[in-house]
Structure formats: structure tokens, C-alpha cells
Coordinates of C-alpha atoms and ligand atoms in Angstrom, one line a residue:
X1 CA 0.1 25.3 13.4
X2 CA -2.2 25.8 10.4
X3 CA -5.0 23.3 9.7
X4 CA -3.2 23.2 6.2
X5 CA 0.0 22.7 7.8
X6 CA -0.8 19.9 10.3
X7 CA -0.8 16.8 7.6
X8 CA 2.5 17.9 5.6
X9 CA 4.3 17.9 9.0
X10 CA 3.1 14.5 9.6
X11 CA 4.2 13.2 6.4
X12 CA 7.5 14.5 6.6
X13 CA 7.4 12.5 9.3
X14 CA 6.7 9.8 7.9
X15 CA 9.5 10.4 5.5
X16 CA 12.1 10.6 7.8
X17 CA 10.6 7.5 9.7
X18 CA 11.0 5.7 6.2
X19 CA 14.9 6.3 6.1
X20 CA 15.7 5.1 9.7
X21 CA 13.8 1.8 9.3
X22 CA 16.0 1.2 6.6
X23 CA 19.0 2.3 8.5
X24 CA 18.5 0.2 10.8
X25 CA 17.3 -2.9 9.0
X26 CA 20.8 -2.6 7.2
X27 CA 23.0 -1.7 10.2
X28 CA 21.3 -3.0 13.5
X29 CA 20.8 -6.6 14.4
X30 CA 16.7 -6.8 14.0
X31 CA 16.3 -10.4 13.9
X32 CA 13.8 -12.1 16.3
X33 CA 15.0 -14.9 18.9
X34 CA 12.9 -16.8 18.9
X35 CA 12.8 -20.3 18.0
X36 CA 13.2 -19.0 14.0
X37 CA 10.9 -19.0 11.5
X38 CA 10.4 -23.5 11.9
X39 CA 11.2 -24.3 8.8
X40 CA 14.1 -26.3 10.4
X41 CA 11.9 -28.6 11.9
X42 CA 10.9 -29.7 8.2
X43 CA 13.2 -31.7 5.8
X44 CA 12.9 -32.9 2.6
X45 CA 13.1 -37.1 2.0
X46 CA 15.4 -37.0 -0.6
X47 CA 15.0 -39.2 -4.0
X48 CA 17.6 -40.7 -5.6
X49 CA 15.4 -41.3 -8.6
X50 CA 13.9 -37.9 -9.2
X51 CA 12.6 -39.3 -13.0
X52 CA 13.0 -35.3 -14.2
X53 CA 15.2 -33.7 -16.5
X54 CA 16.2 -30.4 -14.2
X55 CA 15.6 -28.1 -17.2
X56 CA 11.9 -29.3 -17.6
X57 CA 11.1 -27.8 -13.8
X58 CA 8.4 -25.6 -13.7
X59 CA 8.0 -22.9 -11.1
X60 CA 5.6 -20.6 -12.5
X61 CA 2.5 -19.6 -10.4
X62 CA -0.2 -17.3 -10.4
X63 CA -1.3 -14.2 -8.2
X64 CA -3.8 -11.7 -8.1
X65 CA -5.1 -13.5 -11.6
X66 CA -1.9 -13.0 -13.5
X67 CA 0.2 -15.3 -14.5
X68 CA 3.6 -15.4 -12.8
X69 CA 7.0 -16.8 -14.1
X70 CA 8.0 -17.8 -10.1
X71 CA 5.9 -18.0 -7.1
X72 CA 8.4 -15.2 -5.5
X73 CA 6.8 -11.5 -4.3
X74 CA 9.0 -8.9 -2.8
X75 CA 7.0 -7.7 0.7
X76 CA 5.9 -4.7 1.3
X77 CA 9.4 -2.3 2.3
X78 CA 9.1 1.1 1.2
X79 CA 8.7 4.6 -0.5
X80 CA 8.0 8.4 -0.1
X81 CA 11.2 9.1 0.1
X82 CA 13.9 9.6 -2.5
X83 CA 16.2 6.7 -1.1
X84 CA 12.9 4.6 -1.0
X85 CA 11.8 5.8 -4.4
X86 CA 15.3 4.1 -5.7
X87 CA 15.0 0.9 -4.2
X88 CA 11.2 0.4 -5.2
X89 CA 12.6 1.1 -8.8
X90 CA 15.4 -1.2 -8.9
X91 CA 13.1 -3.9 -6.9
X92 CA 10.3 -3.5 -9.7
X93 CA 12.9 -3.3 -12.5
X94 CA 14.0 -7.2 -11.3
X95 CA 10.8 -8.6 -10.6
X96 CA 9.6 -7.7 -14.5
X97 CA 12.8 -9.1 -15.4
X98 CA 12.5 -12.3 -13.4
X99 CA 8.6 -12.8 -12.9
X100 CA 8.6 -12.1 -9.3
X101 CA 4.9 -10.3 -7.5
X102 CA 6.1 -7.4 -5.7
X103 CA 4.2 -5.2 -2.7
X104 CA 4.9 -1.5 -2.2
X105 CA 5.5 0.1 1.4
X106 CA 2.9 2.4 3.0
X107 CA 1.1 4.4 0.4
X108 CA 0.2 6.2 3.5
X109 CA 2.6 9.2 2.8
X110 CA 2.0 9.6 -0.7
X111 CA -2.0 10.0 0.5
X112 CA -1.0 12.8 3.1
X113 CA 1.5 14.6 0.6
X114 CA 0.9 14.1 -2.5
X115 CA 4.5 14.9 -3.8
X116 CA 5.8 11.8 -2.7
X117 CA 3.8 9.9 -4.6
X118 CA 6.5 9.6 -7.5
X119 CA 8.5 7.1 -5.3
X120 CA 5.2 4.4 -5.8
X121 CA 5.0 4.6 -9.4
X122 CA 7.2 1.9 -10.6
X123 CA 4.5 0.7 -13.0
X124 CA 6.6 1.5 -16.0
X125 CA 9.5 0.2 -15.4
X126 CA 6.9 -3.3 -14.1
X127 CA 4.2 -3.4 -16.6
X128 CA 3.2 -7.0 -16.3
X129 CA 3.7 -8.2 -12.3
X130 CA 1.4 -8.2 -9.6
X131 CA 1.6 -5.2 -7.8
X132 CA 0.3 -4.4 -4.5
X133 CA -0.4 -1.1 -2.7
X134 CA 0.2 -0.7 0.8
X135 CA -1.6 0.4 3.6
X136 CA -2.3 0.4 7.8
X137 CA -5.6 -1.2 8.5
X138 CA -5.1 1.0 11.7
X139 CA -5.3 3.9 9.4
X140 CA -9.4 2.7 9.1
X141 CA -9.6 3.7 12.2
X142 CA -7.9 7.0 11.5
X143 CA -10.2 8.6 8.7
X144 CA -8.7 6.5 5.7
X145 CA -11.7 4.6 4.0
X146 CA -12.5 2.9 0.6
X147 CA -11.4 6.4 -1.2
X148 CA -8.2 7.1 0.1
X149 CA -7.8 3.2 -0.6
X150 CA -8.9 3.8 -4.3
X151 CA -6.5 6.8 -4.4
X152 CA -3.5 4.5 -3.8
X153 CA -4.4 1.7 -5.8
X154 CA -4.7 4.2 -8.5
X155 CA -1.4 6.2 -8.0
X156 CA 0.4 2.9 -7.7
X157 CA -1.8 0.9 -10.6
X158 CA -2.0 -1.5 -8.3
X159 CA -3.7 -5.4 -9.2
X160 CA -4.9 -5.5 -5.2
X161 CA -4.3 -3.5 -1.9
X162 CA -2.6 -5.3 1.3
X163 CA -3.3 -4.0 4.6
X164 CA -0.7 -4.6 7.4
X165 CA -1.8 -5.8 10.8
X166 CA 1.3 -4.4 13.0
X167 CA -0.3 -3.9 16.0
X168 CA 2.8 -5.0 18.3
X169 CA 5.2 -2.3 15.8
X170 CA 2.8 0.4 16.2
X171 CA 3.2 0.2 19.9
X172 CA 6.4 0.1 20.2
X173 CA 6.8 3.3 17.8
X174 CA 6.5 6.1 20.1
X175 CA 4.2 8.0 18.0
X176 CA 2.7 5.2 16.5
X177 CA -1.5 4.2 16.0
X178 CA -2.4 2.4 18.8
X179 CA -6.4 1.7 18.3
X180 CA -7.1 -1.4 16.5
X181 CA -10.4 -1.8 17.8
X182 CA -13.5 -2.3 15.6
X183 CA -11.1 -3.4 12.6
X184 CA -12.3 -6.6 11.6
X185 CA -15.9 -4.3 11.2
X186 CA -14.0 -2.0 8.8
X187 CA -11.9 -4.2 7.1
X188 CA -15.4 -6.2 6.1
X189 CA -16.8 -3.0 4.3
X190 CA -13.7 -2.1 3.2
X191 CA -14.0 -5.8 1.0
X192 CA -17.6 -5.3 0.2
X193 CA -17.3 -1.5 -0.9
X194 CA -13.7 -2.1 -2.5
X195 CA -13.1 -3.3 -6.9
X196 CA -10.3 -4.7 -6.0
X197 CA -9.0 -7.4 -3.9
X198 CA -8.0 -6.7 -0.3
X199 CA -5.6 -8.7 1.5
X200 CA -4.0 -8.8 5.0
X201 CA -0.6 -9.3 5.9
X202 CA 1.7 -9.5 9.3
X203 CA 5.2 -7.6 9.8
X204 CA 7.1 -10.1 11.6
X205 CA 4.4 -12.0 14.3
X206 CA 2.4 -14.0 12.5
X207 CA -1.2 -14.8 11.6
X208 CA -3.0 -17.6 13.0
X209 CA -5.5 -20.1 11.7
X210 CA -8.6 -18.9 13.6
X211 CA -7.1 -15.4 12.9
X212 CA -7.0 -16.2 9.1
X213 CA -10.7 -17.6 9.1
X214 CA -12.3 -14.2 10.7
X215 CA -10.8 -12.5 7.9
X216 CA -11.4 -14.4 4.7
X217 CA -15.2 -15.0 6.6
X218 CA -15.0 -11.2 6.3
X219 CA -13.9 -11.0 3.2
X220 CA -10.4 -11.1 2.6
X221 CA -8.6 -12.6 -0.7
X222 CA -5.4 -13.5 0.8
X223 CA -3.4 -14.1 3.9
X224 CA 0.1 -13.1 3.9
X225 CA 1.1 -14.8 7.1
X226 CA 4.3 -12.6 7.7
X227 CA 5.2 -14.9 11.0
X228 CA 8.1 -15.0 13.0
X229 CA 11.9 -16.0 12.8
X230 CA 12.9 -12.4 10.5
X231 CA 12.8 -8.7 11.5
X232 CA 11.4 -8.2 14.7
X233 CA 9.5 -4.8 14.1
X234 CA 9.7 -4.2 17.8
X235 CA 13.5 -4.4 17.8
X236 CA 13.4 -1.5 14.8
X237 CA 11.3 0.7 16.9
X238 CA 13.0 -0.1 19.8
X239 CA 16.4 1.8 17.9
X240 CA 13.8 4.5 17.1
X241 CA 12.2 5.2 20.3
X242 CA 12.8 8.1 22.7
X243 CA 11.1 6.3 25.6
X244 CA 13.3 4.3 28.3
X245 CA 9.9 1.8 28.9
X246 CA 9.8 0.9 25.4
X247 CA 13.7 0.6 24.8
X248 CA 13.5 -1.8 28.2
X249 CA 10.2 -3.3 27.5
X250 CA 11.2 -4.8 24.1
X251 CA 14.1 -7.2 25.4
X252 CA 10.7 -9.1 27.4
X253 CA 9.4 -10.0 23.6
X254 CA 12.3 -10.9 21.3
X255 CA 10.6 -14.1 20.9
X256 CA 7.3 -12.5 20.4
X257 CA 5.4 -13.9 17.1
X258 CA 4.0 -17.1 15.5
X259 CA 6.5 -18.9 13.6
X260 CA 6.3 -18.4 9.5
X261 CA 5.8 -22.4 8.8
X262 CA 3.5 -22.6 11.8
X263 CA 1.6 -19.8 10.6
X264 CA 1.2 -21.6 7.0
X265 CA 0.2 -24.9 8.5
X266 CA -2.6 -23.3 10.7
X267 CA -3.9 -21.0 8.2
X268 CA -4.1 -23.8 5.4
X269 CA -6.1 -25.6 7.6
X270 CA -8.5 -23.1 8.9
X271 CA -9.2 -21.6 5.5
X272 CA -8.4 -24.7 2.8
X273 CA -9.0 -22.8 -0.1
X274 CA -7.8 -19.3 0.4
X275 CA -4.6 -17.7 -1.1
X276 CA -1.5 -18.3 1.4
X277 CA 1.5 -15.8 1.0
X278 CA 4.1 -17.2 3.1
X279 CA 7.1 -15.0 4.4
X280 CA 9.0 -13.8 7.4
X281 CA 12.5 -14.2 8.1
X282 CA 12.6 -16.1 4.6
X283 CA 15.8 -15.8 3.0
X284 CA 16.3 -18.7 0.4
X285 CA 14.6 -21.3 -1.8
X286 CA 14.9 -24.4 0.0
X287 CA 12.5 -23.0 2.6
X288 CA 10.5 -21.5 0.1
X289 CA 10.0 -25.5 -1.3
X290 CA 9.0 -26.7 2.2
X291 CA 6.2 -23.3 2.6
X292 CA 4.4 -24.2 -0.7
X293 CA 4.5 -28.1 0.3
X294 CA 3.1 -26.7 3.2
X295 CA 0.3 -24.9 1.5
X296 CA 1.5 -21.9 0.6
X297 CA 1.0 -20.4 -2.9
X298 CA 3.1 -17.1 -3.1
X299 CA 6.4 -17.0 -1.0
X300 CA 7.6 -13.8 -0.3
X301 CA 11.4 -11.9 1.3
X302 CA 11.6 -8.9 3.0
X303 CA 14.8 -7.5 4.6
X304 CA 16.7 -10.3 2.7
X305 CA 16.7 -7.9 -0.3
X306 CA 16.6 -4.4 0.7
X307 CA 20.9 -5.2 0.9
X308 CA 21.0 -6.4 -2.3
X309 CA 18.4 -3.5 -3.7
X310 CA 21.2 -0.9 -2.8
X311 CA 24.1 -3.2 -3.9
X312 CA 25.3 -3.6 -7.5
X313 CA 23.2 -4.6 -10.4
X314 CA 24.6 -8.1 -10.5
X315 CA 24.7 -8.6 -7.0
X316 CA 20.8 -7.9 -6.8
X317 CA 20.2 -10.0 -10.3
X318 CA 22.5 -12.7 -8.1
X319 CA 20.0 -12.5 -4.7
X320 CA 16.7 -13.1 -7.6
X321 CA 18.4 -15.9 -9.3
X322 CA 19.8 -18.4 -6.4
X323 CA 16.6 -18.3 -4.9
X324 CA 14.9 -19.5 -7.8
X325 CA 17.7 -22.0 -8.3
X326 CA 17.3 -23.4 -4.6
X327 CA 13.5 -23.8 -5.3
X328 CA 13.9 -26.2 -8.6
X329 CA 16.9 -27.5 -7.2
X330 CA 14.9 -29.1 -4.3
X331 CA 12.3 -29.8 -6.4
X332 CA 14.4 -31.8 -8.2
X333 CA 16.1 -33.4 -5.2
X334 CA 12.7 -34.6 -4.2
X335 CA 11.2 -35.5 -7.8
X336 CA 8.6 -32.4 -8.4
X337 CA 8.2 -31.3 -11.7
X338 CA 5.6 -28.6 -11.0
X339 CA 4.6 -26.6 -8.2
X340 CA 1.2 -28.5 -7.9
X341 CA 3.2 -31.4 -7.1
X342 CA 5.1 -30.1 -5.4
X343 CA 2.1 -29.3 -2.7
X344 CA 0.8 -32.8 -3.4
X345 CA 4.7 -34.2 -2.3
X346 CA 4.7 -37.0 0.3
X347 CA 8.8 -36.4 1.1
X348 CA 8.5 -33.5 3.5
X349 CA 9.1 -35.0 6.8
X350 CA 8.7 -32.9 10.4
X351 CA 12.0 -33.9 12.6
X352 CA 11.8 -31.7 15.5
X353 CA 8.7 -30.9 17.1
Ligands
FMN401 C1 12.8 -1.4 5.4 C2 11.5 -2.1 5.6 C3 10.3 -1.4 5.5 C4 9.0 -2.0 5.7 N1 7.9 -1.2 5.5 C5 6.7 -1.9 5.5 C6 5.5 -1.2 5.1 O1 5.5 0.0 4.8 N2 4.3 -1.9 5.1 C7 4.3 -3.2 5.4 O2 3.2 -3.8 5.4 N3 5.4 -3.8 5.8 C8 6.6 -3.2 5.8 N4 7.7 -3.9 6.1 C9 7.6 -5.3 6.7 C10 7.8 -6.4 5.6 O3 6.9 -6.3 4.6 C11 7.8 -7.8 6.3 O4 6.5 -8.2 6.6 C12 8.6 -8.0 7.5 O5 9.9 -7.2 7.4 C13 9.0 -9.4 7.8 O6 9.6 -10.0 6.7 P1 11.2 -10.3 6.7 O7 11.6 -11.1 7.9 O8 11.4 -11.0 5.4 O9 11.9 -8.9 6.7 C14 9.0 -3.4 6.0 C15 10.1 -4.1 6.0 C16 11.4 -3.5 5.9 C17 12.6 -4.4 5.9

């Protein structure tokens, strides 16, 4: 094969690769099981006497130095394909309509093939959200450096880049990018060199505290803890893979990962004044209430809305407003007018340990 010819193969690829996750996240079971994402172990006192008038509940937050009308982001899912290129639009479309943040999948393709770039740019139909581009920190390791991050912060007019640490789902892809050494190295110059702000995120195991600390010391602007109790990306690959180890090897860790809450509590701890995105395995607002009262400041949902992003119009406008109604609605049910009180609340009580 041509030297020409070698990086469009791979990004078809990548292409294909893009439609079976989401094949699979919509038709296999992927969840972890584990002991869940630990937000059970958490419950709200509740007040009697809330003192509010419901309507008056204010949710709005800020990210990325705009102002936000929720604290909700969509992670990271998806694009360079045309299915992908469907659901980022309808996703955007919804989170201008109802304030949300929203992350793009890998800009990875669109950087190695160029014409699939047109499934990233849902600017226009999202002029005023936090958007984030998408990319592999492993890919620093692979000949992707502060340019080809520039190129897709540009293609995607993105307000910041998040890199995803997926080291376990990258070994469990048969083809996938296995060294992550030296990253913490790059992913410090990548901050210093970069105009834009950087952040890290997990796919489905977590970051811890001390984890959290090594990379805000290096530079990092916020920490989206993406911890256990959601999709397991080793059960995904494991659909994928050709390779009997793999297929066999990933029953051993389907309680791999650092539970989501646990993961907030640690890294609010460890690093008190960064930004904490909390998701994984978070699928309504009730839980989103008990991640900012743990420390959190954006909450984000993955796989819970890639169903309703290929559903009807009003089932998807449906999925954006219960969760915002869960979030006041405990808010109310424990007397926080604001989301500044509610991370200052003194009625979220741990009952299981
Ligand atoms: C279909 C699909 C594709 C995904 N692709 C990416 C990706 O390209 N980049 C990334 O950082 N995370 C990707 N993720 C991981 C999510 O951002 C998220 O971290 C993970 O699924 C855990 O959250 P959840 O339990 O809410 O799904 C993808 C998730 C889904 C469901």
C-alpha cells in the first residue's frame, strides 16, 4: 500500500469502528457490574420546609467561561461517520435549545481524512454552548501534537479540547494504541504550548484524586472523572474483538473502575479548586444533585442519550427536560435555591458505606 494510501485506510477504519460502538451500545448489554456508579450510598435529608417557591430554582452554571442555562454537558460519543454526523447534530441542536455543554467524539478521523470532518461541525446549529473537541492523549504518543490539536479545535470551533485517558478500552480493542507511557510529559506541553484549555476525561473507570492532582499540577483545566457504574468500554470491545484472550479476559474485569461519586469525592479533595465534570453511568437528575453536592460543577450523560438522539424529536426534547426537572426537583425537596447552595447543603447523608 501507498504511503498516501496508508492513513485513509485507517480512517475508514475508524469509521466503521464508530458505527459498531454504537451498535452495540444500543443493542448489547455494556453496563459494568460493579458495585454501580455509588451514588446509592448517598441520600438526600429531606425538608419539609424547603422556604422556596419551585419556579424561583436556579440551575444555571458556567463552563469553559460561558455562561450556561444548566450544569448538564453531553460526553464525548461520536462523529466521522454519517450516522454519527446525525446524532451530533440533533445532540447540538438540543443543548442550544436547552443550555446544556456538549463534547464531540474523537476528532481523530476527521484529522486523518479530512472529509469527515463535516460530521464535527455542529457550531451552527450550537452557536452559544460550550463545545469541546475530542481527542486520544495516546494519540501524543502517536505523532499528534499541539497542531493537529489546533486543527480540531478549529474544525470543530471548539471553546477547549478534552483528551480521553482509555487506556483499559484501548487494550481491549484489538487494534487499539497501547503505549501510554511518557503521557503525563506530553500532556504538560501540550497545556503550556496549547490557547485553549485542555482537559482530561475517563471512559468508564474513573480518575482518582492523586491521579487528578498530577494532572492539574501539570496543567490541566478540568477533570472529567468519567468513573464507574455506566458503559464498560471493555465490554464494547469485547463485542468487537476477534481475539478469544480478549473475549475471555474481559468477564475477569466487569467490575473494573472507580466508582463516579467516589471519583468526585477524591478528586474534590485532592485538587479543591479545579473544575470537576462528574459522569459515568449517570442517567438522571437526582444523582446529578447529590455529584454537584459532592463537588462537582458540570454533570455530564453518555450512553443515556445516544437512544434518545436517534428517537423522535419529542422523545429526545423529553430525555433533556426530566433531567433538568429531577435536578430542581431535589433541590427543592432539600431547600436549595441555587446551585452554590446546593454544594454548600448539609442534607446529603452517606447510608451505605
Ligand atoms: C457511542 C459512544 C461513543 C463514544 N466515543 C467516545 C469518544 O470518541 N471519545 C471519548 O472521549 N469518549 C467516548 N465515549 C465515552 C463517553 O464519553 C463516556 O465517557 C462513557 O461512555 C461513560 O459514560 P456513560 O456511562 O454515561 O456512557 C463514547 C461513548 C459512547 C456511548
Amino acid at each position: 500500500m501507498s504511503e498516501e494510501g496508508r492513513p485513509a485506510r485507517r480512517a475508514l477504519d475508524i469509521g466503521e469502528r464508530k458505527n459498531q460502538h454504537i451498535d452495540i451500545c444500543l443493542n448489547e448489554d455494556v453496563e459494568g457490574r460493579g458495585e454501580g456508579t455509588g451514588f446509592d450510598r448517598y441520600r438526600f435529608v429531606h425538608s419539609a420546609l424547603p422556604e422556596l417557591d419551585f419556579r424561583a430554582i436556579d440551575i444555571g452554571a458556567a463552563f469553559l467561561g460561558k455562561r450556561t442555562k444548566t450544569p448538564f454537558m453531553i460526553s464525548s460519543m461520536t462523529g466521522g461517520t454519517d450516522e454519527a454526523g446525525r446524532i451530533n447534530v440533533r445532540l447540538a441542536e438540543m443543548a442550544e435549545r436547552k443550555g446544556w455543554s456538549m463534547g464531540l467524539g474523537s476528532l481523530r478521523a476527521a484529522i486523518e481524512q479530512p472529509e469527515r470532518a463535516a460530521s464535527f461541525r455542529v457550531r451552527r446549529f450550537a452557536p452559544g454552548i460550550p463545545l469541546l473537541a475530542n481527542l486520544g492523549a495516546a494519540q501524543l504518543n502517536a505523532g499528534f501534537g499541539a497542531d493537529e490539536c489546533r486543527q480540531a479545535m478549529a474544525l470543530a470551533e471548539a471553546d477547549g479540547l478534552v483528551l480521553h485517558l482509555n487506556g483499559m478500552q484501548e487494550l481491549f480493542q484489538d487494534e487499539g494504541d497501547v503505549d501510554f507511557s511518557g503521557l503525563l510529559r506530553r500532556i504538560e506541553r501540550l497545556c503550556r504550548d496549547a490557547e485553549f484549555p485542555v482537559g482530561v476525561k475517563e471512559v468508564g473507570f474513573g480518575i482518582d484524586g492523586a491521579t487528578a492532582r498530577r494532572l492539574t499540577d501539570a496543567g490541566v483545566s478540568f477533570v472529567d472523572v468519567a468513573g464507574a457504574g455506566g458503559t464498560s468500554w471493555i465490554e464494547v470491545e469485547k463485542y468487537r474483538s476477534a481475539d478469544p484472550v480478549r473475549r475471555e479476559a474481559a468477564h475477569a474485569f466487569l467490575d473494573w473502575g472507580i466508582p463516579t461519586a467516589e471519583c468526585v469525592v477524591g478528586v474534590r479533595a485532592a485538587v479543591p479548586g479545579t473544575t470537576i465534570v462528574a459522569s459515568g453511568g449517570m442517567h438522571n437528575g437526582v444523582d446529578a444533585a447529590k455529584a454537584i453536592a459532592l463537588g462537582a460543577n458540570v454533570v455530564s450523560y453518555g450512553r443515556t442519550l445516544l437512544a434518545p438522539a436517534l428517537g423522535t424529536d419529542e422523545e429526545l426534547e423529553r430525555t433533556f427536560d426530566r433531567i433538568a426537572f429531577e435536578l430542581r426537583a431535589a433541590m427543592f425537596g432539600i431547600g436549595a435555591g441555587d446551585l452554590d447552595r446546593l454544594r454548600r447543603t448539609d442534607r446529603l447523608a452517606k447510608v451505605r458505606w
